Amino acid sequence: MTPPPARRTQGFRESVIRGMSRLAARHGAINLAQGFPNFPAPELLKEAAARAIRDDINQYAITWGARRLREAVARKYHAWYGMTVDPEAEVTVTCGATEAMIAALLALVNPGDEVIVFEPFYENYGPDTILCDAAPVYLPLLPGEPLDLDRLARAFTPRTRAIILNSPANPSGRVLTRAELEGIAELCRRHDAWAVTDEIYEHIRYGAPHIPIATLPGMAERTITISGASKTFSITGWRLGTIVAPAGATDAIRKVHDFLTVGAPAPLQEALATAMDELGPAYYDEMAAAYLRRRGMLGDALSRAGFGVTLPEGAYYILADFSRLSDLPDTAFAEWLARERGVAPVPGSSFFSRPELGRRYVRFVFCKTDDLLTEAAARLEGAGLREAKDLQR
Ligand code: GLN
């Protein structure tokens, strides 16, 4: 008999998103489950990385991030959002936004605290909170629906330490409006709570502006602004995340980060600094335009196949309602679609605190080449999903 694992690992399960990627591979299905692009990263970025390795930038960078990259991050926040950020005291580079989020929460949240999380959520936030021995408190924020600020006000308690904000949101596609952000900011100030943001999709939007909550009055001092390079530059495997936070919080976060990972890959940090300095507005405009086209392709295909679709305002996911197509629970339907129709989504229940809330949804990604989206569309539409209803039982 082996000794038991720690109790804290029992409060959450393995990532369903990554599990669906394995299932897609097993069935040879098109993987529209895990959100990673299948198209190349910018040439300039790849060249810069290769050059950095050849130049022997191959040892540890400064734990909290190579100076060049921290300076590029500070310039970015100033240029895009008018924020004044000190690269020496307020910027930390991490192994992806994923490490940024857990490092920030471990640095700020005490055991027994509460952390507010909107659902549907990206699946890390609950486990991150539980690893802090804190309790997630869930509130609905659905595709196409406004935030219920009265309900949010009632969710704050004396134990609320932080609220996690993901805008543009995975998987709902919601982009928080200025009015919604002002309402949230007011509650954070009133209850002396942190806003911990995941802004990884900040440049993938379809018209709505991106407003970091840190730019609202009184919020810079209580906001941890997280972002990263994975989605903006199509390099999810490089694992480069960034944190902007007030100096005191940054000190605490850097300590946690140091003992979690020491630091992010040094040559890749150099390459990212080069890309951030050299890629101009045209790069970001073209990327957003390409995603708008892909959103249209997948959205049309899903509608034609009979799914209920609300187009996202940002990010690259569609949380589609399949209740007109099947009575199966979401997990069985997602597995059936991967196995029998060759397109793998993520079951909706993995984005909700209670599985029944996600029962009628599956999530598809559209961060894929036109070829692959065209093939996926043909499989979804041509298969006559409506007619196959009985076969699914
Ligand atoms: N953010 C991506 C998604 O939601 C990738 C998740 C992951 O595997 N880290 O699919």
PDB file of N, CA and C in Angstrom, residues 347-385:
ATOM      1  N   PRO A 347     -16.314  19.200 -23.315  1.00  0.00           N
ATOM      2  CA  PRO A 347     -17.638  19.183 -22.681  1.00  0.00           C
ATOM      3  C   PRO A 347     -17.863  20.444 -21.842  1.00  0.00           C
ATOM      4  N   GLY A 348     -19.071  21.017 -21.949  1.00  0.00           N
ATOM      5  CA  GLY A 348     -19.372  22.269 -21.259  1.00  0.00           C
ATOM      6  C   GLY A 348     -19.226  22.200 -19.750  1.00  0.00           C
ATOM      7  N   SER A 349     -19.494  21.016 -19.165  1.00  0.00           N
ATOM      8  CA  SER A 349     -19.487  20.939 -17.695  1.00  0.00           C
ATOM      9  C   SER A 349     -18.129  21.275 -17.102  1.00  0.00           C
ATOM     10  N   SER A 350     -17.056  21.169 -17.902  1.00  0.00           N
ATOM     11  CA  SER A 350     -15.746  21.470 -17.313  1.00  0.00           C
ATOM     12  C   SER A 350     -15.537  22.957 -17.075  1.00  0.00           C
ATOM     13  N   PHE A 351     -16.499  23.790 -17.505  1.00  0.00           N
ATOM     14  CA  PHE A 351     -16.364  25.230 -17.299  1.00  0.00           C
ATOM     15  C   PHE A 351     -17.323  25.767 -16.242  1.00  0.00           C
ATOM     16  N   PHE A 352     -17.999  24.851 -15.531  1.00  0.00           N
ATOM     17  CA  PHE A 352     -18.983  25.265 -14.530  1.00  0.00           C
ATOM     18  C   PHE A 352     -18.724  24.557 -13.199  1.00  0.00           C
ATOM     19  N   SER A 353     -19.151  25.223 -12.106  1.00  0.00           N
ATOM     20  CA  SER A 353     -18.939  24.643 -10.770  1.00  0.00           C
ATOM     21  C   SER A 353     -19.810  23.408 -10.564  1.00  0.00           C
ATOM     22  N   ARG A 354     -21.044  23.450 -11.130  1.00  0.00           N
ATOM     23  CA  ARG A 354     -21.922  22.278 -11.020  1.00  0.00           C
ATOM     24  C   ARG A 354     -22.144  21.741 -12.422  1.00  0.00           C
ATOM     25  N   PRO A 355     -21.850  20.443 -12.646  1.00  0.00           N
ATOM     26  CA  PRO A 355     -21.882  19.901 -14.008  1.00  0.00           C
ATOM     27  C   PRO A 355     -23.180  20.165 -14.745  1.00  0.00           C
ATOM     28  N   GLU A 356     -24.314  20.180 -14.023  1.00  0.00           N
ATOM     29  CA  GLU A 356     -25.604  20.340 -14.713  1.00  0.00           C
ATOM     30  C   GLU A 356     -25.699  21.695 -15.418  1.00  0.00           C
ATOM     31  N   LEU A 357     -24.962  22.705 -14.934  1.00  0.00           N
ATOM     32  CA  LEU A 357     -25.008  24.023 -15.577  1.00  0.00           C
ATOM     33  C   LEU A 357     -24.416  23.986 -16.991  1.00  0.00           C
ATOM     34  N   GLY A 358     -23.495  23.035 -17.225  1.00  0.00           N
ATOM     35  CA  GLY A 358     -22.832  22.973 -18.524  1.00  0.00           C
ATOM     36  C   GLY A 358     -23.315  21.850 -19.421  1.00  0.00           C
ATOM     37  N   ARG A 359     -24.360  21.187 -18.971  1.00  0.00           N
ATOM     38  CA  ARG A 359     -24.864  19.976 -19.639  1.00  0.00           C
ATOM     39  C   ARG A 359     -25.166  20.133 -21.122  1.00  0.00           C
ATOM     40  N   ARG A 360     -25.683  21.304 -21.524  1.00  0.00           N
ATOM     41  CA  ARG A 360     -26.099  21.439 -22.932  1.00  0.00           C
ATOM     42  C   ARG A 360     -25.058  22.123 -23.806  1.00  0.00           C
ATOM     43  N   TYR A 361     -23.855  22.322 -23.256  1.00  0.00           N
ATOM     44  CA  TYR A 361     -22.831  23.030 -24.028  1.00  0.00           C
ATOM     45  C   TYR A 361     -21.627  22.150 -24.362  1.00  0.00           C
ATOM     46  N   VAL A 362     -21.026  22.437 -25.507  1.00  0.00           N
ATOM     47  CA  VAL A 362     -19.655  21.991 -25.786  1.00  0.00           C
ATOM     48  C   VAL A 362     -18.897  23.207 -26.326  1.00  0.00           C
ATOM     49  N   ARG A 363     -17.583  23.246 -26.067  1.00  0.00           N
ATOM     50  CA  ARG A 363     -16.774  24.386 -26.516  1.00  0.00           C
ATOM     51  C   ARG A 363     -15.885  23.993 -27.693  1.00  0.00           C
ATOM     52  N   PHE A 364     -15.943  24.801 -28.758  1.00  0.00           N
ATOM     53  CA  PHE A 364     -15.067  24.612 -29.913  1.00  0.00           C
ATOM     54  C   PHE A 364     -14.086  25.783 -29.996  1.00  0.00           C
ATOM     55  N   VAL A 365     -12.853  25.514 -30.464  1.00  0.00           N
ATOM     56  CA  VAL A 365     -11.893  26.607 -30.697  1.00  0.00           C
ATOM     57  C   VAL A 365     -11.852  26.916 -32.197  1.00  0.00           C
ATOM     58  N   PHE A 366     -11.505  28.179 -32.531  1.00  0.00           N
ATOM     59  CA  PHE A 366     -11.309  28.481 -33.958  1.00  0.00           C
ATOM     60  C   PHE A 366      -9.945  29.103 -34.235  1.00  0.00           C
ATOM     61  N   CYS A 367      -8.955  28.770 -33.393  1.00  0.00           N
ATOM     62  CA  CYS A 367      -7.579  29.252 -33.626  1.00  0.00           C
ATOM     63  C   CYS A 367      -6.871  28.270 -34.565  1.00  0.00           C
ATOM     64  N   LYS A 368      -7.478  28.048 -35.732  1.00  0.00           N
ATOM     65  CA  LYS A 368      -6.969  27.036 -36.668  1.00  0.00           C
ATOM     66  C   LYS A 368      -6.943  27.607 -38.078  1.00  0.00           C
ATOM     67  N   THR A 369      -6.154  26.951 -38.940  1.00  0.00           N
ATOM     68  CA  THR A 369      -6.059  27.398 -40.330  1.00  0.00           C
ATOM     69  C   THR A 369      -7.407  27.231 -41.041  1.00  0.00           C
ATOM     70  N   ASP A 370      -7.590  28.003 -42.117  1.00  0.00           N
ATOM     71  CA  ASP A 370      -8.832  27.912 -42.889  1.00  0.00           C
ATOM     72  C   ASP A 370      -9.075  26.484 -43.373  1.00  0.00           C
ATOM     73  N   ASP A 371      -8.003  25.816 -43.805  1.00  0.00           N
ATOM     74  CA  ASP A 371      -8.111  24.415 -44.272  1.00  0.00           C
ATOM     75  C   ASP A 371      -8.767  23.528 -43.227  1.00  0.00           C
ATOM     76  N   LEU A 372      -8.222  23.611 -42.020  1.00  0.00           N
ATOM     77  CA  LEU A 372      -8.701  22.726 -40.957  1.00  0.00           C
ATOM     78  C   LEU A 372     -10.134  23.096 -40.564  1.00  0.00           C
ATOM     79  N   LEU A 373     -10.437  24.403 -40.526  1.00  0.00           N
ATOM     80  CA  LEU A 373     -11.799  24.825 -40.172  1.00  0.00           C
ATOM     81  C   LEU A 373     -12.788  24.404 -41.257  1.00  0.00           C
ATOM     82  N   THR A 374     -12.347  24.457 -42.526  1.00  0.00           N
ATOM     83  CA  THR A 374     -13.216  24.034 -43.629  1.00  0.00           C
ATOM     84  C   THR A 374     -13.517  22.542 -43.511  1.00  0.00           C
ATOM     85  N   GLU A 375     -12.490  21.771 -43.212  1.00  0.00           N
ATOM     86  CA  GLU A 375     -12.674  20.322 -43.049  1.00  0.00           C
ATOM     87  C   GLU A 375     -13.587  20.036 -41.849  1.00  0.00           C
ATOM     88  N   ALA A 376     -13.359  20.736 -40.740  1.00  0.00           N
ATOM     89  CA  ALA A 376     -14.210  20.530 -39.553  1.00  0.00           C
ATOM     90  C   ALA A 376     -15.658  20.894 -39.891  1.00  0.00           C
ATOM     91  N   ALA A 377     -15.838  22.006 -40.632  1.00  0.00           N
ATOM     92  CA  ALA A 377     -17.191  22.440 -41.007  1.00  0.00           C
ATOM     93  C   ALA A 377     -17.870  21.359 -41.845  1.00  0.00           C
ATOM     94  N   ALA A 378     -17.113  20.785 -42.798  1.00  0.00           N
ATOM     95  CA  ALA A 378     -17.695  19.750 -43.655  1.00  0.00           C
ATOM     96  C   ALA A 378     -18.113  18.545 -42.810  1.00  0.00           C
ATOM     97  N   ARG A 379     -17.280  18.177 -41.849  1.00  0.00           N
ATOM     98  CA  ARG A 379     -17.626  17.024 -41.007  1.00  0.00           C
ATOM     99  C   ARG A 379     -18.862  17.320 -40.152  1.00  0.00           C
ATOM    100  N   LEU A 380     -18.946  18.537 -39.619  1.00  0.00           N
ATOM    101  CA  LEU A 380     -20.070  18.880 -38.739  1.00  0.00           C
ATOM    102  C   LEU A 380     -21.374  18.989 -39.524  1.00  0.00           C
ATOM    103  N   GLU A 381     -21.305  19.625 -40.711  1.00  0.00           N
ATOM    104  CA  GLU A 381     -22.524  19.853 -41.480  1.00  0.00           C
ATOM    105  C   GLU A 381     -22.953  18.611 -42.249  1.00  0.00           C
ATOM    106  N   GLY A 382     -21.954  17.984 -42.903  1.00  0.00           N
ATOM    107  CA  GLY A 382     -22.269  16.865 -43.792  1.00  0.00           C
ATOM    108  C   GLY A 382     -22.779  15.657 -43.033  1.00  0.00           C
ATOM    109  N   ALA A 383     -22.438  15.582 -41.766  1.00  0.00           N
ATOM    110  CA  ALA A 383     -22.749  14.363 -41.024  1.00  0.00           C
ATOM    111  C   ALA A 383     -24.221  14.240 -40.675  1.00  0.00           C
ATOM    112  N   GLY A 384     -25.010  15.306 -40.922  1.00  0.00           N
ATOM    113  CA  GLY A 384     -26.426  15.235 -40.571  1.00  0.00           C
ATOM    114  C   GLY A 384     -26.598  14.954 -39.093  1.00  0.00           C
ATOM    115  N   LEU A 385     -26.093  15.835 -38.249  1.00  0.00           N
ATOM    116  CA  LEU A 385     -26.129  15.575 -36.808  1.00  0.00           C
ATOM    117  C   LEU A 385     -27.554  15.419 -36.306  1.00  0.00           C
TER     118      LEU A 385
END
